[in-house]
Every structure is written in structure tokens, then in C-alpha cells.
Short mmCIF file of C-alpha atoms in Angstrom, two decimals:
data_model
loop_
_atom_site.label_atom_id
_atom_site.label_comp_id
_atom_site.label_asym_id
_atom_site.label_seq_id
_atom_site.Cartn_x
_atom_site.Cartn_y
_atom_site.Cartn_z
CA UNK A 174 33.73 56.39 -26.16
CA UNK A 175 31.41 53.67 -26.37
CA UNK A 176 27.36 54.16 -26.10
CA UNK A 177 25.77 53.10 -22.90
CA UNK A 178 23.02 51.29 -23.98
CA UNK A 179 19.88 51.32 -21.62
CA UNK A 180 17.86 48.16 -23.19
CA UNK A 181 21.32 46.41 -23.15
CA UNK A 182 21.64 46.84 -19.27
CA UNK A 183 17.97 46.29 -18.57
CA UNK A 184 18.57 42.61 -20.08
CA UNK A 185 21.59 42.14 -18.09
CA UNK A 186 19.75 42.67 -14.90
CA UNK A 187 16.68 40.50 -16.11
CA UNK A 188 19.17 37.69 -16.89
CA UNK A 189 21.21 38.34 -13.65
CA UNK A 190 17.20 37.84 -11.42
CA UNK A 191 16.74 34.78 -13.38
CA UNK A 192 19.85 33.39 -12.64
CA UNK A 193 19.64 34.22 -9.04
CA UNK A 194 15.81 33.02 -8.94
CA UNK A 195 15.80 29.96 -11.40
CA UNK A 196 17.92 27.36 -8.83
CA UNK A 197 15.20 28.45 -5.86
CA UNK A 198 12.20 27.26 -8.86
CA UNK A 199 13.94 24.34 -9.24
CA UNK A 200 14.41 23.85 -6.04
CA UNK A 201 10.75 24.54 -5.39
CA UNK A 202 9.53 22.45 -8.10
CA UNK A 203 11.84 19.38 -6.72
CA UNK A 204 11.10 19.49 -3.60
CA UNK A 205 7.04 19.46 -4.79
CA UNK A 206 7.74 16.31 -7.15
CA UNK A 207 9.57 14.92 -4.31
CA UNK A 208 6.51 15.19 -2.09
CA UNK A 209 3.90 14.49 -4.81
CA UNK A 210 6.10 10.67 -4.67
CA UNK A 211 5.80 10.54 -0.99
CA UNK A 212 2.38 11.07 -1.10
CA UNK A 213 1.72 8.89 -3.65
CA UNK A 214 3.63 5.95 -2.47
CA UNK A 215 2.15 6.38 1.38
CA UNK A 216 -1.28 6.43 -0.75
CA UNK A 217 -0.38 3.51 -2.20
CA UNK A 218 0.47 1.30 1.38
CA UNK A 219 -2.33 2.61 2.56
CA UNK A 220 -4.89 1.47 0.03
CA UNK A 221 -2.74 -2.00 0.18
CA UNK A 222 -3.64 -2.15 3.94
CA UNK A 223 -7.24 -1.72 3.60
CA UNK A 224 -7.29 -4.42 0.99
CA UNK A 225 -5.03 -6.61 3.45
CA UNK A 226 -7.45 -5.84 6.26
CA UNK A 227 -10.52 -6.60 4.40
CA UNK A 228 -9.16 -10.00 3.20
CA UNK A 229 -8.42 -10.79 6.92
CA UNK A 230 -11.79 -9.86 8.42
CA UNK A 231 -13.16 -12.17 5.24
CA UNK A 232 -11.02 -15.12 6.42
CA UNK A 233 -12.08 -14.94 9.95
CA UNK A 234 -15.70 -14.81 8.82
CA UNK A 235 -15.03 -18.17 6.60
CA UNK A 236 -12.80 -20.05 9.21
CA UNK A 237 -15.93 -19.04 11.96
CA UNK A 238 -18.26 -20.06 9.41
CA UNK A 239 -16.45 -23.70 8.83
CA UNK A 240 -16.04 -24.31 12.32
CA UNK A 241 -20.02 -23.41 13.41
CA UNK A 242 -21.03 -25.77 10.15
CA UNK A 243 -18.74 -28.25 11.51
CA UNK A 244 -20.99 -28.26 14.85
CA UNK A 245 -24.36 -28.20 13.29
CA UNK A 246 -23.71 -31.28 11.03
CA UNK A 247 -23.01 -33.34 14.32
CA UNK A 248 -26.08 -31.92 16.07
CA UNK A 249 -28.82 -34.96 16.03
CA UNK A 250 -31.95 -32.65 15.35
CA UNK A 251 -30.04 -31.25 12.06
CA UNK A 252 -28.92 -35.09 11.28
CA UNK A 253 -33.43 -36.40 11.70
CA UNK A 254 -34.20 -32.58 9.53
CA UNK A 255 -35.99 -32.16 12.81
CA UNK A 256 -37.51 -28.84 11.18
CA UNK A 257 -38.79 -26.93 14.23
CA UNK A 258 -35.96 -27.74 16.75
CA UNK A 259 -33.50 -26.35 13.70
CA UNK A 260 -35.00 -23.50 13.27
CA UNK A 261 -34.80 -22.71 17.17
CA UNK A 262 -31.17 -23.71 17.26
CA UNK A 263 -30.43 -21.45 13.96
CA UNK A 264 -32.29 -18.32 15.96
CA UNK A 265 -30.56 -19.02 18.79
CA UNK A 266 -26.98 -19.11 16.69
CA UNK A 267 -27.71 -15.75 15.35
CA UNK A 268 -28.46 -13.71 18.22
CA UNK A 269 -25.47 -14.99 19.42
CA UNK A 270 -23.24 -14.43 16.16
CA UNK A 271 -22.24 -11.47 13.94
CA UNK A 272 -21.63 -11.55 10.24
CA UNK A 273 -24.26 -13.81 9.15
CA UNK A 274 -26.84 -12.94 6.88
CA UNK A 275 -28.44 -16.16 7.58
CA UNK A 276 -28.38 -19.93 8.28
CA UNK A 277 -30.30 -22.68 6.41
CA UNK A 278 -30.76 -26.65 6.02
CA UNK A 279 -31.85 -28.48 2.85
CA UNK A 280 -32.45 -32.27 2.11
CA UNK A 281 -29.92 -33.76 -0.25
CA UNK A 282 -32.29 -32.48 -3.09
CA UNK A 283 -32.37 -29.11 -2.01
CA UNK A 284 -35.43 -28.34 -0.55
CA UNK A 285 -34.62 -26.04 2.17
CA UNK A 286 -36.99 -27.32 5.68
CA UNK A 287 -35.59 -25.03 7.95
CA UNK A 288 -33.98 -21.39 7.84
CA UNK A 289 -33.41 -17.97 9.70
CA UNK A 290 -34.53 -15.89 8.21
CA UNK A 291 -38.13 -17.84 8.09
CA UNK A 292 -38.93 -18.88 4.59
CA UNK A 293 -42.46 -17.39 3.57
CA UNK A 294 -42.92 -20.25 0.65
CA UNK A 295 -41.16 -23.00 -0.27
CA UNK A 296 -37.40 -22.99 -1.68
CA UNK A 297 -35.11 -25.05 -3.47
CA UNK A 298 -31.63 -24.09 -4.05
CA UNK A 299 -30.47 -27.45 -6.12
CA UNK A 300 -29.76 -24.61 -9.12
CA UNK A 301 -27.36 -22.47 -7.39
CA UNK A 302 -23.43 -23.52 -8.78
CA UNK A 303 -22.44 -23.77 -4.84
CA UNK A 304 -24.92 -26.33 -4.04
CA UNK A 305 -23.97 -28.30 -6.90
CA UNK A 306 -20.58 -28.43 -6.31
CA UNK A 307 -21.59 -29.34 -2.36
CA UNK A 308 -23.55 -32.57 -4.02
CA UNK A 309 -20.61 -33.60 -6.00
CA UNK A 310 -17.64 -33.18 -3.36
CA UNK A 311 -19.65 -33.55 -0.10
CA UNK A 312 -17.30 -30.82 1.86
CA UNK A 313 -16.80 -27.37 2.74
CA UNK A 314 -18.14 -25.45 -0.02
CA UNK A 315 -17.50 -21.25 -0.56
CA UNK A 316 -19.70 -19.99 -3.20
CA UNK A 317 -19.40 -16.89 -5.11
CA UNK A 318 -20.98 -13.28 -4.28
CA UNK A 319 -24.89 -13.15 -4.60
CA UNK A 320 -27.67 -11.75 -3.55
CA UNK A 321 -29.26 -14.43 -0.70
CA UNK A 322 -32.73 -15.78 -1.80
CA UNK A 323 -33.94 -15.92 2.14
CA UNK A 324 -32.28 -12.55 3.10
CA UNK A 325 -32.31 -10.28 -0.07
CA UNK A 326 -28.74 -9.23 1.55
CA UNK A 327 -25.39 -9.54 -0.40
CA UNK A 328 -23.83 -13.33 0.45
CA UNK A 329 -21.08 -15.46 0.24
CA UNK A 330 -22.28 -19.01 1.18
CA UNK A 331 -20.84 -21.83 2.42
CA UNK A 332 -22.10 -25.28 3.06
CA UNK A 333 -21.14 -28.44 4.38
CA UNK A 334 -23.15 -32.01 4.07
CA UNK A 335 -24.76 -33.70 7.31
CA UNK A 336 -24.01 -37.73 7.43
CA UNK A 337 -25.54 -39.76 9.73
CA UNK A 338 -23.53 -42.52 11.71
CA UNK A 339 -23.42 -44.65 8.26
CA UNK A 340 -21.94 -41.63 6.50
CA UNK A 341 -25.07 -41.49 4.52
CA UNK A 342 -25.77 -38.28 3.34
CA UNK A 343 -29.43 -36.87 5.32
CA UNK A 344 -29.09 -32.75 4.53
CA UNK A 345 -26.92 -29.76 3.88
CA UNK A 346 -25.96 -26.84 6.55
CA UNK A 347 -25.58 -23.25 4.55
CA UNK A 348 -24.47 -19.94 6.45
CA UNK A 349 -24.69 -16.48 4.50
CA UNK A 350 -21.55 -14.30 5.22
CA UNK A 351 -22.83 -10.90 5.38
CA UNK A 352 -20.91 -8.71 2.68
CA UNK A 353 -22.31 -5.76 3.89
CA UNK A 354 -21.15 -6.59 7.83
CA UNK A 355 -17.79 -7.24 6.07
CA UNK A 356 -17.54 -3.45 4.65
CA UNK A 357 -18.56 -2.24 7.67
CA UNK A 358 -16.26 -3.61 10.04
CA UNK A 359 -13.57 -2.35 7.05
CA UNK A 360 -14.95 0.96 7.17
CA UNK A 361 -14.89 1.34 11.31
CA UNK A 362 -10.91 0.48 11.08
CA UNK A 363 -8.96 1.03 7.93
CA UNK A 364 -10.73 3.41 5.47
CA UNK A 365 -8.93 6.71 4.85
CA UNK A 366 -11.02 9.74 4.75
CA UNK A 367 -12.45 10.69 1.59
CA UNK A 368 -11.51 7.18 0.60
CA UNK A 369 -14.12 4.90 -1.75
CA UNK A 370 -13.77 1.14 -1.34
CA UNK A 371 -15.74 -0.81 -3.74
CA UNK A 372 -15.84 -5.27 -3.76
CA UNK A 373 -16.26 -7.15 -6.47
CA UNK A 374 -16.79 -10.62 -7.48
CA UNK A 375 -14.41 -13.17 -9.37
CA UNK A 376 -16.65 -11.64 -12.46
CA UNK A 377 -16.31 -8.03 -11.91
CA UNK A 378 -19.82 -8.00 -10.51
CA UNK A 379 -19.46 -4.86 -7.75
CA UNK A 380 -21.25 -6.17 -4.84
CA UNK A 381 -20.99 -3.44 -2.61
CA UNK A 382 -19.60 0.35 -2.59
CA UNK A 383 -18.98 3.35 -0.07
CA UNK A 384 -19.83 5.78 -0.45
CA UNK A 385 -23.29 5.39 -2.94
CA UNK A 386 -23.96 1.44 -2.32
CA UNK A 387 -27.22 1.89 -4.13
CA UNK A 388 -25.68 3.59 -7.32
CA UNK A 389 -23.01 0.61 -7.90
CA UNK A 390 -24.47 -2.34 -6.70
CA UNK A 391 -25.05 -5.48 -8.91
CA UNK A 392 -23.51 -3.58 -11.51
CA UNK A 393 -21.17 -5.61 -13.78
CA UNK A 394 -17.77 -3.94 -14.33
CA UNK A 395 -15.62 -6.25 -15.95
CA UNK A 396 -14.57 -4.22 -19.32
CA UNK A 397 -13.53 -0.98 -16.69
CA UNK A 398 -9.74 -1.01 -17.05
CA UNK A 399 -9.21 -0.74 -12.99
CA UNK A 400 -11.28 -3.70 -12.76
CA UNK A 401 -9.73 -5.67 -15.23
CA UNK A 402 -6.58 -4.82 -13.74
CA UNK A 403 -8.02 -6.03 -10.19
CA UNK A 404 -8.84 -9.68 -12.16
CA UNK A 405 -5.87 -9.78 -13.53
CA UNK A 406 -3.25 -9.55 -10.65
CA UNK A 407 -2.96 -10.52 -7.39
CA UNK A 408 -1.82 -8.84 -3.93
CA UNK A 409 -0.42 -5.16 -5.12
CA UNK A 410 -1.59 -1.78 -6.18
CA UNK A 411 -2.38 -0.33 -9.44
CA UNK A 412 -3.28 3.17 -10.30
CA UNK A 413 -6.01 4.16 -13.13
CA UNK A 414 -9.62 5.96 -12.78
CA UNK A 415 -12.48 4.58 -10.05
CA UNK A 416 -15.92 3.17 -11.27
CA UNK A 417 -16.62 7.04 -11.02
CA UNK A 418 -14.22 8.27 -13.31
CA UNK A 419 -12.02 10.23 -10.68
CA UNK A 420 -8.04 9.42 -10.70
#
């Protein structure tokens, strides 16, 4: 007669729960996966509609900016560098206007006569790349992200020249686009809870950050590998770790 064995029928039963347990795991762990993908890929068209929405809200601020240049160049008083009547007009403009950091007009040299914000001492901004690019193509001009010398605010300028009825260049129009207006209006719309959004520059410069602006900005971040990803592409999504480390 053959020997029951007790350790023998304890494994069977062991093997028999696993069996009977091990399809529901994988089930489980499936179905988890499966989500984790969801998740990821809704993250994903998410973060791609903020960046959409921000690049919108930053073409409407240039094609506004163009057209209000366009209108100042054929205003007489900007065309004589009539100084005072300018700088009324330009206050004026930007009660009136949002996303402006500031509007300015120089003489062909660069020496700015007239600005909102009010200049405290004199200013010439014949050294900044954008106005040297204005000189040589006499158009619309976008510079790149900087720090505004009249409104110590985070700027994208553009400029146009002013010609009198001889198209004979008399002075050059500049409006700051307010970075910081831009995030904001970003911010109110599109960003995610618990979200960061950071902008950079064409260099990797970050220009502004939320949360913790004042931790980020102005630094360069051109060797991070999310950044250098950023430069390297165009419209999509890549994944990596932020400026603060955090996947």
C-alpha cells in the first residue's frame, strides 16, 4: 500500500492556489501596464497642447505687435521724433494694450528719444543683434529672449523702421512682448495641475519657469539632455528628467 505523503500533498495544493491565482496576477499586472500606457500617452497630448497653446498666444502677441508697429511708423509725430507727443501716444497705447512690456523709438543710430517705460538716462541700443539686423534689412524684425534694458522684464522685441514720404529712413519703432504675460495667460488656460512649464531661448537660456521663476531664470541649460532634446526637434514630445531632476 503506498505511503501517503503529507509534504507531497501540501505542494500539490500550493501548486493547485498558484495556478488558480497566477492568471488573476497577470491579469492584474496587465491591466496596470495597460493603464500606466494610457496615462502616459494622455500625459503626453496633454503636455503637446500646452506647448501648442503657448505657441499660439506667442503668435497673436507678434502678429498684434506687427500690425500696432505698422501704425506708429505712419504716425507724423513718430516720422519728425517729435519726443514728447511720442511718448504720450506710447502711454496712451499701453493702457490700452496687454502683453507689452514696453514701447520705444530710436534715431537710425540708436539713440532711443522716446519710451514707456520713461528712460531715467540716456540709451542706445545700436549693440543689441535685433537692432542690427533692423539697420541692415529695414523690416519687421523679432529678436531673441532678453531681459529689456527700459523694463528689467523678460522680452522678445520687435522693430520696424519709420520712412518719411522719400522712404528715407528718420527712426525705429520697438515693442517688448511681455514673456512673463505670455506664461500667464498659458497658465490661466492649459496648465495641468502639478504641471511645471519652463521657456527657453533658441540657446537653452530658460527665460521663465512655474513654479520657482526666481530659481531658473537666466539660467543657461543647453548641455541638460531634455533641453537639448527640445533644440534638437521640432513639434512632438519627448520624455527624460525636468531642469529639477524629477521624471
Amino acid at each position: 500500500m503506498p505511503r501517503f505523503s503529507l509534504g507531497s500533498l501540501r505542494m500539490r495544493l500550493i501548486l493547485l492556489v498558484l495556478i488558480t491565482i497566477l492568471p488573476s496576477f497577470g491579469l492584474i499586472l496587465y491591466t496596470d501596464l495597460e493603464q500606466r500606457r494610457h496615462d502616459l500617452a494622455e500625459a503626453e497630448d496633454r503636455a503637446l497642447d500646452v506647448a501648442r497653446n503657448a505657441s499660439y498666444f506667442h503668435r497673436e502677441m507678434i502678429e498684434n505687435a506687427r500690425r500696432t508697429l505698422l501704425t506708429l511708423s505712419a504716425l507724423p509725430k513718430v516720422r519728425e521724433r517729435d519726443a514728447e507727443m511720442c511718448s504720450r501716444i506710447f502711454t496712451n497705447l499701453m493702457k490700452q494694450s496687454h502683453g507689452y512690456t514696453g514701447i520705444a523709438a530710436s534715431t537710425p543710430e540708436g539713440d532711443v528719444f522716446a519710451s514707456i517705460p520713461r528712460l531715467e538716462a540716456p540709451l542706445n541700443i545700436s549693440d543689441r543683434e535685433w537692432f542690427q539686423r533692423l539697420t541692415q534689412t529695414l523690416d519687421f524684425v523679432i529678436g531673441a529672449y532678453q531681459i529689456g534694458r527700459i523694463s528689467g522684464k523678460p522680452t522678445v522685441n520687435i522693430g520696424y523702421p519709420v520712412l518719411d514720404d522719400d522712404d528715407r529712413l528718420t527712426a525705429f519703432v520697438v515693442l517688448g512682448l511681455d514673456v512673463g504675460w505670455l506664461m500667464k495667460k498659458v497658465i490661466e488656460t492649459k496648465l495641468p495641475p502639478n504641471a511645471t512649464m519652463t521657456i527657453i531661448d533658441c540657446r537653452g537660456t530658460v527665460l521663465l519657469r512655474h513654479p520657482g521663476p526666481e530659481q531658473y531664470a537666466g539660467m543657461s541649460r543647453a548641455n541638460a539632455p531634455i533641453v537639448k532634446a527640445i533644440l534638437a526637434g521640432r513639434e512632438g514630445v519627448t520624455r527624460g528628467l525636468g531642469l529639477d531632476g524629477v521624471p
